[in-house]
CSV table of C-alpha atoms and ligand atoms in Angstrom, one decimal:
chain,number,residue,atom,x,y,z
A,1,MET,CA,-14.7,13.3,16.1
A,2,PRO,CA,-15.5,13.0,19.6
A,3,ASP,CA,-13.8,9.9,21.4
A,4,MET,CA,-16.7,7.0,21.6
A,5,ILE,CA,-14.6,5.0,24.1
A,6,GLU,CA,-12.3,6.3,26.8
A,7,LEU,CA,-10.3,4.0,29.2
A,8,GLU,CA,-8.6,5.8,32.0
A,9,GLN,CA,-5.9,3.6,34.2
A,10,LEU,CA,-7.9,0.2,33.2
A,11,THR,CA,-6.1,-2.5,35.5
A,12,LYS,CA,-7.2,-6.3,35.6
A,13,LEU,CA,-5.4,-8.2,38.2
A,14,TYR,CA,-6.4,-11.7,37.8
A,15,ASP,CA,-7.1,-13.7,41.6
A,16,GLY,CA,-3.5,-15.6,42.1
A,17,GLN,CA,-1.6,-14.0,39.5
A,18,SER,CA,1.1,-11.5,41.0
A,19,THR,CA,1.3,-9.3,37.9
A,20,PRO,CA,-1.6,-7.5,36.6
A,21,ALA,CA,-3.0,-9.0,32.9
A,22,VAL,CA,-3.8,-5.4,32.1
A,23,ASP,CA,-1.8,-2.5,33.7
A,24,SER,CA,-3.0,1.0,33.8
A,25,LEU,CA,-4.1,1.5,30.4
A,26,ASP,CA,-5.3,5.0,29.0
A,27,LEU,CA,-6.8,4.5,25.6
A,28,ARG,CA,-8.9,7.1,23.9
A,29,ILE,CA,-10.8,5.8,21.0
A,30,ALA,CA,-12.6,8.1,18.4
A,31,GLU,CA,-16.1,7.8,17.0
A,32,GLY,CA,-16.1,5.8,13.7
A,33,GLU,CA,-12.5,4.5,14.0
A,34,ILE,CA,-11.3,1.3,13.8
A,35,VAL,CA,-8.3,0.7,16.2
A,36,ILE,CA,-6.6,-2.4,16.5
A,37,LEU,CA,-4.9,-3.8,19.7
A,38,VAL,CA,-2.0,-5.6,18.3
A,39,GLY,CA,0.5,-7.5,20.3
A,40,PRO,CA,2.3,-10.8,21.5
A,41,SER,CA,0.2,-13.9,22.7
A,42,GLY,CA,-0.8,-13.1,26.3
A,43,CYS,CA,-0.1,-9.6,26.6
A,44,GLY,CA,-3.7,-8.9,27.5
A,45,LYS,CA,-5.5,-8.1,24.2
A,46,THR,CA,-8.8,-10.5,25.1
A,47,THR,CA,-8.5,-9.0,28.6
A,48,THR,CA,-8.7,-5.5,27.7
A,49,LEU,CA,-11.4,-5.9,25.2
A,50,LYS,CA,-13.7,-8.0,27.7
A,51,MET,CA,-13.2,-5.4,30.3
A,52,ILE,CA,-14.8,-2.8,27.9
A,53,ASN,CA,-18.1,-4.5,27.9
A,54,ARG,CA,-17.5,-5.9,31.5
A,55,ILE,CA,-17.7,-9.6,30.5
A,56,ILE,CA,-14.5,-9.1,32.7
A,57,GLU,CA,-14.7,-6.5,35.7
A,58,PRO,CA,-12.0,-4.4,36.1
A,59,SER,CA,-9.9,-4.5,39.3
A,60,SER,CA,-9.8,-0.9,38.9
A,61,GLY,CA,-9.8,2.3,36.5
A,62,ILE,CA,-12.7,3.7,34.5
A,63,ILE,CA,-14.8,3.0,31.2
A,64,ARG,CA,-16.4,5.8,29.5
A,65,LEU,CA,-18.6,5.3,26.4
A,66,GLN,CA,-19.9,8.6,24.8
A,67,GLY,CA,-18.4,10.5,27.7
A,68,GLU,CA,-20.5,8.5,30.1
A,69,ASP,CA,-19.0,6.3,32.9
A,70,VAL,CA,-20.3,2.7,32.5
A,71,THR,CA,-17.9,1.6,34.7
A,72,ARG,CA,-20.5,0.6,36.9
A,73,GLU,CA,-23.6,0.6,34.7
A,74,ASN,CA,-25.8,-2.7,34.5
A,75,PRO,CA,-23.9,-4.8,32.1
A,76,ASP,CA,-26.7,-6.2,30.1
A,77,ARG,CA,-27.6,-2.1,29.6
A,78,LEU,CA,-23.9,-2.0,28.5
A,79,ARG,CA,-24.0,-5.1,26.3
A,80,ARG,CA,-26.8,-3.4,24.2
A,81,ARG,CA,-24.5,-0.8,23.0
A,82,ILE,CA,-21.8,-3.2,22.3
A,83,GLY,CA,-21.5,-5.8,19.7
A,84,TYR,CA,-18.7,-8.7,20.4
A,85,VAL,CA,-17.4,-11.2,18.3
A,86,ILE,CA,-15.5,-13.8,20.5
A,87,GLN,CA,-11.8,-15.2,19.5
A,88,GLN,CA,-12.6,-18.8,17.7
A,89,VAL,CA,-16.4,-17.3,16.9
A,90,GLY,CA,-18.3,-19.1,19.4
A,91,LEU,CA,-21.8,-20.0,17.9
A,92,PHE,CA,-24.2,-21.7,19.3
A,93,PRO,CA,-23.8,-25.3,18.0
A,94,HIS,CA,-27.2,-26.4,18.5
A,95,GLN,CA,-28.8,-23.5,17.0
A,96,THR,CA,-29.7,-22.7,13.5
A,97,ILE,CA,-27.4,-20.1,11.9
A,98,GLY,CA,-31.1,-17.7,12.0
A,99,ARG,CA,-31.4,-18.0,15.8
A,100,ASN,CA,-27.6,-17.5,16.3
A,101,ILE,CA,-27.7,-14.0,14.4
A,102,THR,CA,-31.0,-12.8,16.2
A,103,THR,CA,-29.9,-13.9,19.9
A,104,VAL,CA,-29.9,-10.0,21.2
A,105,PRO,CA,-32.9,-9.0,19.3
A,106,ARG,CA,-34.7,-12.0,20.7
A,107,LEU,CA,-33.5,-11.1,24.3
A,108,LEU,CA,-34.2,-7.7,23.4
A,109,GLY,CA,-37.9,-8.8,22.8
A,110,TRP,CA,-38.3,-7.5,19.5
A,111,PRO,CA,-41.4,-8.2,17.4
A,112,GLN,CA,-41.5,-11.1,15.1
A,113,LYS,CA,-41.4,-9.3,12.1
A,114,ARG,CA,-39.0,-7.0,13.0
A,115,ILE,CA,-36.7,-9.8,13.8
A,116,ASP,CA,-37.4,-11.5,10.3
A,117,ASP,CA,-36.4,-8.6,8.7
A,118,ARG,CA,-33.2,-8.0,10.6
A,119,LEU,CA,-32.2,-11.5,9.7
A,120,ASP,CA,-32.5,-11.1,6.2
A,121,GLU,CA,-30.8,-7.5,6.0
A,122,LEU,CA,-27.5,-8.9,8.0
A,123,MET,CA,-27.4,-12.1,6.1
A,124,HIS,CA,-27.5,-10.0,3.1
A,125,LEU,CA,-24.9,-7.7,4.6
A,126,VAL,CA,-22.4,-10.3,5.2
A,127,GLY,CA,-22.8,-12.1,1.9
A,128,LEU,CA,-24.8,-15.1,2.8
A,129,ASP,CA,-27.9,-16.0,1.2
A,130,PRO,CA,-30.7,-16.1,4.0
A,131,SER,CA,-32.9,-18.9,2.2
A,132,THR,CA,-29.8,-21.3,1.9
A,133,TYR,CA,-28.3,-21.0,5.4
A,134,ARG,CA,-30.8,-19.4,7.6
A,135,ASP,CA,-31.9,-22.8,8.9
A,136,ARG,CA,-28.3,-24.8,9.0
A,137,PHE,CA,-26.6,-25.4,11.7
A,138,PRO,CA,-23.1,-24.2,12.4
A,139,LYS,CA,-21.2,-27.3,11.6
A,140,GLU,CA,-22.8,-27.3,8.3
A,141,LEU,CA,-20.9,-23.8,7.3
A,142,SER,CA,-17.3,-23.4,6.2
A,143,GLY,CA,-14.7,-21.6,8.6
A,144,GLY,CA,-15.1,-18.6,6.6
A,145,GLN,CA,-19.1,-18.9,6.6
A,146,ARG,CA,-19.2,-19.1,10.3
A,147,GLN,CA,-17.0,-16.3,10.8
A,148,ARG,CA,-19.3,-14.1,8.8
A,149,VAL,CA,-22.2,-15.3,11.1
A,150,GLY,CA,-20.5,-14.0,14.0
A,151,VAL,CA,-19.8,-10.7,12.4
A,152,ALA,CA,-23.7,-10.5,11.4
A,153,ARG,CA,-24.9,-11.7,15.1
A,154,ALA,CA,-22.5,-9.0,16.8
A,155,LEU,CA,-24.2,-6.0,14.4
A,156,ALA,CA,-28.0,-7.8,14.9
A,157,ALA,CA,-29.2,-5.0,17.4
A,158,ASP,CA,-27.0,-2.2,15.6
A,159,PRO,CA,-24.5,-1.1,18.4
A,160,PRO,CA,-22.7,1.8,17.9
A,161,VAL,CA,-19.6,-0.3,19.1
A,162,MET,CA,-18.2,-3.5,18.2
A,163,LEU,CA,-15.5,-5.7,19.6
A,164,MET,CA,-14.1,-8.3,17.6
A,165,ASP,CA,-11.3,-10.5,19.2
A,166,GLU,CA,-9.5,-12.2,16.2
A,167,PRO,CA,-12.4,-12.2,14.1
A,168,PHE,CA,-10.8,-13.7,11.0
A,169,GLY,CA,-7.9,-15.6,12.9
A,170,ALA,CA,-8.9,-19.3,12.4
A,171,LEU,CA,-8.7,-18.7,8.4
A,172,ASP,CA,-6.7,-19.8,5.4
A,173,PRO,CA,-5.1,-16.5,4.1
A,174,ILE,CA,-7.3,-16.2,1.2
A,175,SER,CA,-10.3,-16.7,2.9
A,176,ARG,CA,-9.2,-14.1,5.6
A,177,GLU,CA,-8.1,-11.5,2.6
A,178,ARG,CA,-11.4,-11.9,1.0
A,179,LEU,CA,-13.2,-11.3,4.4
A,180,GLN,CA,-11.1,-8.6,5.6
A,181,ASN,CA,-12.0,-6.6,2.4
A,182,GLU,CA,-15.3,-7.2,2.3
A,183,PHE,CA,-15.4,-6.1,6.2
A,184,LEU,CA,-13.6,-2.9,5.0
A,185,ARG,CA,-16.3,-2.6,2.3
A,186,LEU,CA,-19.1,-3.0,5.0
A,187,GLN,CA,-17.4,-0.5,7.5
A,188,GLU,CA,-17.4,2.3,4.7
A,189,GLU,CA,-21.7,1.9,5.0
A,190,ILE,CA,-21.9,1.2,8.8
A,191,ARG,CA,-19.3,3.4,10.0
A,192,LYS,CA,-19.1,1.5,13.4
A,193,THR,CA,-16.6,2.2,16.1
A,194,ILE,CA,-14.5,-0.7,16.2
A,195,VAL,CA,-12.0,-2.3,18.8
A,196,PHE,CA,-10.3,-5.4,16.6
A,197,VAL,CA,-7.7,-7.6,18.3
A,198,THR,CA,-5.0,-9.4,16.3
A,199,HIS,CA,-1.6,-10.6,16.6
A,200,ASP,CA,-0.9,-10.4,12.7
A,201,ILE,CA,1.0,-6.8,12.2
A,202,ASP,CA,-0.2,-7.3,8.5
A,203,GLU,CA,-3.8,-7.2,9.5
A,204,ALA,CA,-3.2,-4.5,11.6
A,205,ILE,CA,-1.7,-2.2,9.3
A,206,LYS,CA,-4.6,-3.2,6.8
A,207,MET,CA,-7.3,-2.9,8.9
A,208,GLY,CA,-6.8,-0.1,11.1
A,209,ASP,CA,-7.0,3.6,11.5
A,210,ARG,CA,-5.0,3.4,14.0
A,211,ILE,CA,-3.1,0.8,15.8
A,212,ALA,CA,-1.8,0.8,19.3
A,213,ILE,CA,1.2,-2.0,20.0
A,214,LEU,CA,1.0,-3.8,23.3
A,215,ARG,CA,3.6,-5.4,25.2
A,216,GLU,CA,3.0,-7.4,28.4
A,217,GLY,CA,0.1,-6.0,30.4
A,218,SER,CA,-1.4,-4.2,27.8
A,219,VAL,CA,1.3,-1.5,28.2
A,220,ILE,CA,1.0,1.0,24.7
A,221,ALA,CA,4.1,1.0,23.1
A,222,GLN,CA,3.1,3.1,20.3
A,223,TYR,CA,-0.2,4.5,19.3
A,224,ASP,CA,-0.6,5.7,15.7
A,225,THR,CA,-1.7,5.6,12.4
A,226,PRO,CA,-0.2,2.3,10.3
A,227,GLU,CA,1.6,4.9,8.3
A,228,THR,CA,3.3,6.4,11.3
A,229,VAL,CA,3.9,3.0,13.2
A,230,LEU,CA,5.8,1.9,10.1
A,231,ALA,CA,7.7,5.2,9.1
A,232,ALA,CA,8.7,5.7,12.6
A,233,PRO,CA,8.4,2.9,15.0
A,234,ALA,CA,8.7,4.1,18.8
A,235,ASP,CA,11.3,1.9,19.9
A,236,ASP,CA,12.8,-1.3,19.0
A,237,PHE,CA,10.3,-3.9,20.5
A,238,VAL,CA,7.9,-2.0,18.2
A,239,ARG,CA,10.3,-2.2,15.3
A,240,GLU,CA,10.8,-5.9,16.1
A,241,PHE,CA,7.2,-6.5,16.0
A,242,ILE,CA,6.9,-4.9,12.8
A,243,GLY,CA,9.4,-7.3,11.6
A,244,SER,CA,11.4,-7.2,8.3
A,245,GLY,CA,9.9,-5.3,5.4
A,246,ALA,CA,8.4,-2.4,7.0
A,247,ALA,CA,9.4,-0.4,3.2
A,248,LEU,CA,7.2,-3.5,1.5
A,249,LYS,CA,4.2,-2.8,4.0
A,250,ARG,CA,3.8,0.6,3.2
A,251,LEU,CA,3.6,0.0,-0.1
A,252,GLY,CA,0.1,-2.1,1.3
A,253,LEU,CA,-1.0,1.7,2.2
A,254,VAL,CA,-0.9,3.7,-0.8
A,255,ARG,CA,-3.3,2.6,-3.8
A,256,VAL,CA,-2.7,2.9,-7.8
A,257,ARG,CA,-5.2,5.7,-7.8
A,258,ASP,CA,-3.0,7.9,-5.2
A,259,VAL,CA,-0.2,8.2,-7.7
A,260,GLU,CA,0.9,9.9,-10.7
A,261,LEU,CA,0.6,7.5,-13.7
A,262,GLU,CA,3.3,7.3,-16.4
A,263,GLN,CA,1.7,7.9,-19.8
A,264,TRP,CA,3.2,5.8,-22.8
A,265,PRO,CA,2.5,6.4,-26.7
A,266,THR,CA,-0.6,4.4,-28.1
A,267,SER,CA,-1.8,3.2,-31.2
A,268,PRO,CA,-4.6,1.2,-32.3
A,269,ILE,CA,-3.7,-2.3,-33.4
A,270,SER,CA,-5.9,-2.1,-36.4
A,271,ALA,CA,-3.9,1.0,-37.5
A,272,GLY,CA,-0.9,-1.0,-38.8
A,273,ARG,CA,2.7,-0.5,-38.7
A,274,GLU,CA,3.1,3.0,-40.3
A,275,ALA,CA,0.6,4.8,-37.7
A,276,ALA,CA,2.3,3.1,-34.7
A,277,LEU,CA,6.0,4.2,-35.7
A,278,ARG,CA,4.2,7.6,-36.3
A,279,ALA,CA,3.0,7.7,-32.7
A,280,LEU,CA,6.1,6.5,-31.2
A,281,GLU,CA,8.4,9.2,-33.5
A,282,SER,CA,6.7,12.3,-31.6
A,283,SER,CA,7.4,10.9,-28.3
A,284,GLU,CA,10.3,10.1,-26.1
A,285,HIS,CA,9.8,6.4,-25.7
A,286,GLY,CA,11.2,3.7,-27.3
A,287,SER,CA,8.1,1.5,-26.9
A,288,LEU,CA,4.1,2.1,-27.3
A,289,LEU,CA,0.9,0.2,-26.7
A,290,LEU,CA,-1.4,-1.4,-28.9
A,291,LEU,CA,-4.7,-1.2,-28.1
A,292,ASP,CA,-7.9,-2.5,-29.3
A,293,GLU,CA,-11.0,-0.7,-30.4
A,294,ARG,CA,-12.1,-0.3,-26.8
A,295,ARG,CA,-8.9,1.3,-25.9
A,296,ARG,CA,-8.0,-1.9,-24.0
A,297,PRO,CA,-3.9,-2.5,-23.7
A,298,LEU,CA,-3.0,-5.5,-26.4
A,299,ARG,CA,0.7,-5.6,-26.4
A,300,TRP,CA,3.9,-3.6,-25.9
A,301,ALA,CA,5.7,-3.0,-29.1
A,302,HIS,CA,9.4,-1.7,-29.4
A,303,ALA,CA,10.7,0.5,-32.4
A,304,ARG,CA,12.8,-2.1,-34.0
A,305,GLU,CA,10.4,-4.6,-33.9
A,306,LEU,CA,7.7,-2.3,-35.9
A,307,GLY,CA,10.5,-1.2,-38.0
A,308,GLN,CA,10.8,-4.7,-39.9
A,309,PRO,CA,8.4,-5.7,-42.6
A,310,GLY,CA,5.6,-8.0,-42.0
A,311,GLY,CA,1.9,-7.6,-42.2
A,312,SER,CA,-0.2,-7.6,-38.9
A,313,LEU,CA,0.7,-6.3,-35.5
A,314,GLU,CA,-0.9,-9.2,-33.6
A,315,ASP,CA,2.4,-11.0,-32.9
A,316,VAL,CA,4.5,-7.9,-32.6
A,317,GLY,CA,6.4,-7.6,-29.3
A,318,LEU,CA,5.0,-8.7,-26.0
A,319,GLU,CA,1.5,-9.6,-24.9
A,320,VAL,CA,0.2,-7.2,-22.0
A,321,ARG,CA,0.2,-9.6,-18.9
A,322,ALA,CA,0.4,-7.5,-15.7
A,323,THR,CA,-2.7,-4.8,-15.7
A,324,VAL,CA,-4.0,-3.4,-12.2
A,325,GLU,CA,-6.9,-1.4,-11.5
A,326,PRO,CA,-6.8,2.0,-9.5
A,327,SER,CA,-8.0,0.3,-6.3
A,328,ALA,CA,-5.1,-2.1,-6.2
A,329,THR,CA,-1.9,-1.4,-3.6
A,330,LEU,CA,1.2,-0.3,-4.8
A,331,ALA,CA,2.1,-3.8,-2.8
A,332,GLY,CA,-0.1,-5.6,-5.8
A,333,ALA,CA,1.2,-3.6,-8.1
A,334,LEU,CA,4.7,-4.4,-7.5
A,335,ASP,CA,3.8,-8.2,-7.5
A,336,SER,CA,2.1,-8.1,-11.0
A,337,MET,CA,5.5,-6.4,-12.1
A,338,VAL,CA,7.6,-9.1,-10.9
A,339,GLY,CA,5.2,-11.4,-12.5
A,340,SER,CA,5.8,-9.7,-15.8
A,341,ARG,CA,8.4,-9.6,-18.5
A,342,VAL,CA,8.5,-5.8,-18.6
A,343,GLY,CA,8.7,-4.0,-15.6
A,344,VAL,CA,5.8,-2.0,-16.0
A,345,VAL,CA,2.3,-2.6,-14.6
A,346,VAL,CA,-0.4,-1.5,-17.3
A,347,VAL,CA,-3.5,0.5,-15.2
A,348,VAL,CA,-6.7,-0.1,-16.5
A,349,ASP,CA,-10.4,0.8,-15.8
A,350,GLY,CA,-13.3,-1.5,-14.6
A,351,SER,CA,-13.8,-2.0,-18.4
A,352,GLY,CA,-10.2,-2.8,-19.0
A,353,ALA,CA,-9.4,0.5,-20.9
A,354,LEU,CA,-6.0,2.1,-20.7
A,355,LEU,CA,-5.3,4.6,-17.7
A,356,GLY,CA,-1.5,4.7,-17.7
A,357,THR,CA,1.3,2.9,-16.2
A,358,VAL,CA,3.3,2.5,-12.8
A,359,ASP,CA,6.7,1.2,-13.0
A,360,MET,CA,9.5,1.0,-10.2
A,361,ARG,CA,10.2,4.8,-10.5
A,362,VAL,CA,6.6,5.6,-9.3
A,363,ILE,CA,6.9,2.7,-6.6
A,364,MET,CA,10.2,4.4,-5.3
A,365,ALA,CA,8.7,8.0,-5.5
A,366,ALA,CA,5.7,6.8,-3.5
A,367,VAL,CA,7.7,5.0,-0.7
A,368,GLU,CA,9.4,8.2,-0.3
A,369,THR,CA,6.3,10.1,0.2
A,370,VAL,CA,5.1,8.1,2.6
A,371,ARG,CA,7.9,8.5,4.6
A,372,THR,CA,8.1,12.0,4.5
A,373,ASP,CA,4.3,12.4,5.4
A,374,ALA,CA,4.6,9.9,8.1
A,375,ARG,CA,8.0,11.7,9.7
A,376,GLU,CA,6.1,15.1,9.6
A,377,GLN,CA,2.9,13.9,11.9
A,378,VAL,CA,5.3,12.4,14.5
A,379,PRO,CA,6.5,14.6,17.7
A,380,GLU,CA,10.0,15.5,17.9
A,381,GLU,CA,11.5,13.1,20.8
A,382,VAL,CA,10.3,10.3,18.7
A,383,SER,CA,11.6,11.5,15.3
A,384,ALA,CA,14.7,12.4,17.0
A,385,ARG,CA,15.8,8.4,17.9
B,401,LIG,N1,-9.3,-16.2,33.7
B,401,LIG,C1,-8.0,-15.9,34.0
B,401,LIG,N2,-7.5,-16.5,35.2
B,401,LIG,C2,-6.2,-15.9,35.4
B,401,LIG,N3,-5.5,-15.3,34.4
B,401,LIG,C3,-5.8,-15.3,33.2
B,401,LIG,C4,-7.1,-15.4,32.7
B,401,LIG,N4,-7.4,-15.3,31.4
B,401,LIG,C5,-6.2,-14.7,31.1
B,401,LIG,N5,-5.3,-14.9,32.1
B,401,LIG,C6,-4.1,-14.3,31.9
B,401,LIG,O1,-3.7,-13.0,31.5
B,401,LIG,C7,-2.9,-12.7,30.7
B,401,LIG,C8,-3.3,-12.1,29.2
B,401,LIG,O2,-4.4,-13.1,28.7
B,401,LIG,P1,-5.2,-12.7,27.6
B,401,LIG,O3,-6.2,-13.7,27.1
B,401,LIG,O4,-5.7,-11.1,27.6
B,401,LIG,O5,-4.1,-12.1,26.5
B,401,LIG,P2,-4.3,-12.4,24.8
B,401,LIG,O6,-3.0,-11.2,24.4
B,401,LIG,O7,-5.6,-12.2,24.6
B,401,LIG,O8,-3.6,-13.3,24.2
B,401,LIG,P3,-4.0,-14.3,22.6
B,401,LIG,O9,-3.2,-13.3,21.9
B,401,LIG,O10,-3.2,-15.7,23.0
B,401,LIG,O11,-5.1,-14.4,22.8
B,401,LIG,C9,-2.1,-14.2,30.1
B,401,LIG,O12,-0.8,-14.1,31.0
B,401,LIG,C10,-3.1,-14.9,30.8
B,401,LIG,O13,-2.5,-16.2,31.3
B,402,LIG,MG1,-6.8,-13.4,23.2
């Protein structure tokens, strides 16, 4: 992919300050990528973002957009190519949601019909029903809904580049997670080049194709894929920033669909004890899964329990509680596993039918693979540390 944004020696020295807020930053961002700028408060993330669309004028350095030097281009023209979601949303309080979202198209003088159609499309895109929310005011929306409006407004004129400054910062963890997931799904459709600022390393790992970990003055401590940052942090600053639990965080990068599932013997619950015992005899496992007529897992049963005389299998063994779908992360699977009583998570498809299982051994093997793969991508001087 060609570079969409290229920053060269970009520097900002605010009036009256002795050290630059951004100090000679070099950064290349490929087309269609989400790059996360992450770093401690005050390290210069917002200043960097605002220089890219020249809300803040750089003291020195060069900004290139699609190979073209835009450092001195008319800022209004530049901003049409760049959508901006500001820290703390910043909707106009006395304007309706509809007018907030259509700010840029109205500035650009689009015909009314085109503006109305685009508004409808954008509201659907971010999951807000136009007829319900179009004429409301920002204060009549929840925090999460306002964040969606902020995203819709930035997308309005369909710019190739989006700058997002802590777009989900003010949300509770559940709404935040939901919006992150929706946004990742949306990005698969719209494929924008996105520069996304956060100070939350977990959000960075989840959302980023690449992560730039910044120290004071927007100095890059490491610029790599999330896998590499986790497996081979460049120095102690990065290691400290990642914090504890790097191995657990890696589990958030691997999906259940990416690992080989374990297979267990199965038997239809309606087929009875004899059939279940026969299924077990021809396998090396000591337990099997009892399924309903649509191959949905119902119970775990052990040979010992099946061997006892009795009628129906409806309450033999343990109920299957922990199930996940292939789109779940291994972190999610581990969480289900810890909450279950059997140390095995059952993987089912969208209709609930059995696909296989994940256990601790599978998870450990996956962590090992991620580590090895990431190490192989790391330049030698880094992995030698
Ligand atoms: N208008 C300004 N005038 C002078 N100094 C400023 C101005 N804006 C920011 N700064 C300083 O520049 C540095 C970087 O600020 P910036 O807002 O870019 O940080 P940040 O990384 O976005 O922090 P946060 O995570 O808290 O949002 C800080 O030391 C800040 O005090
Ligand atoms: Mg900031």
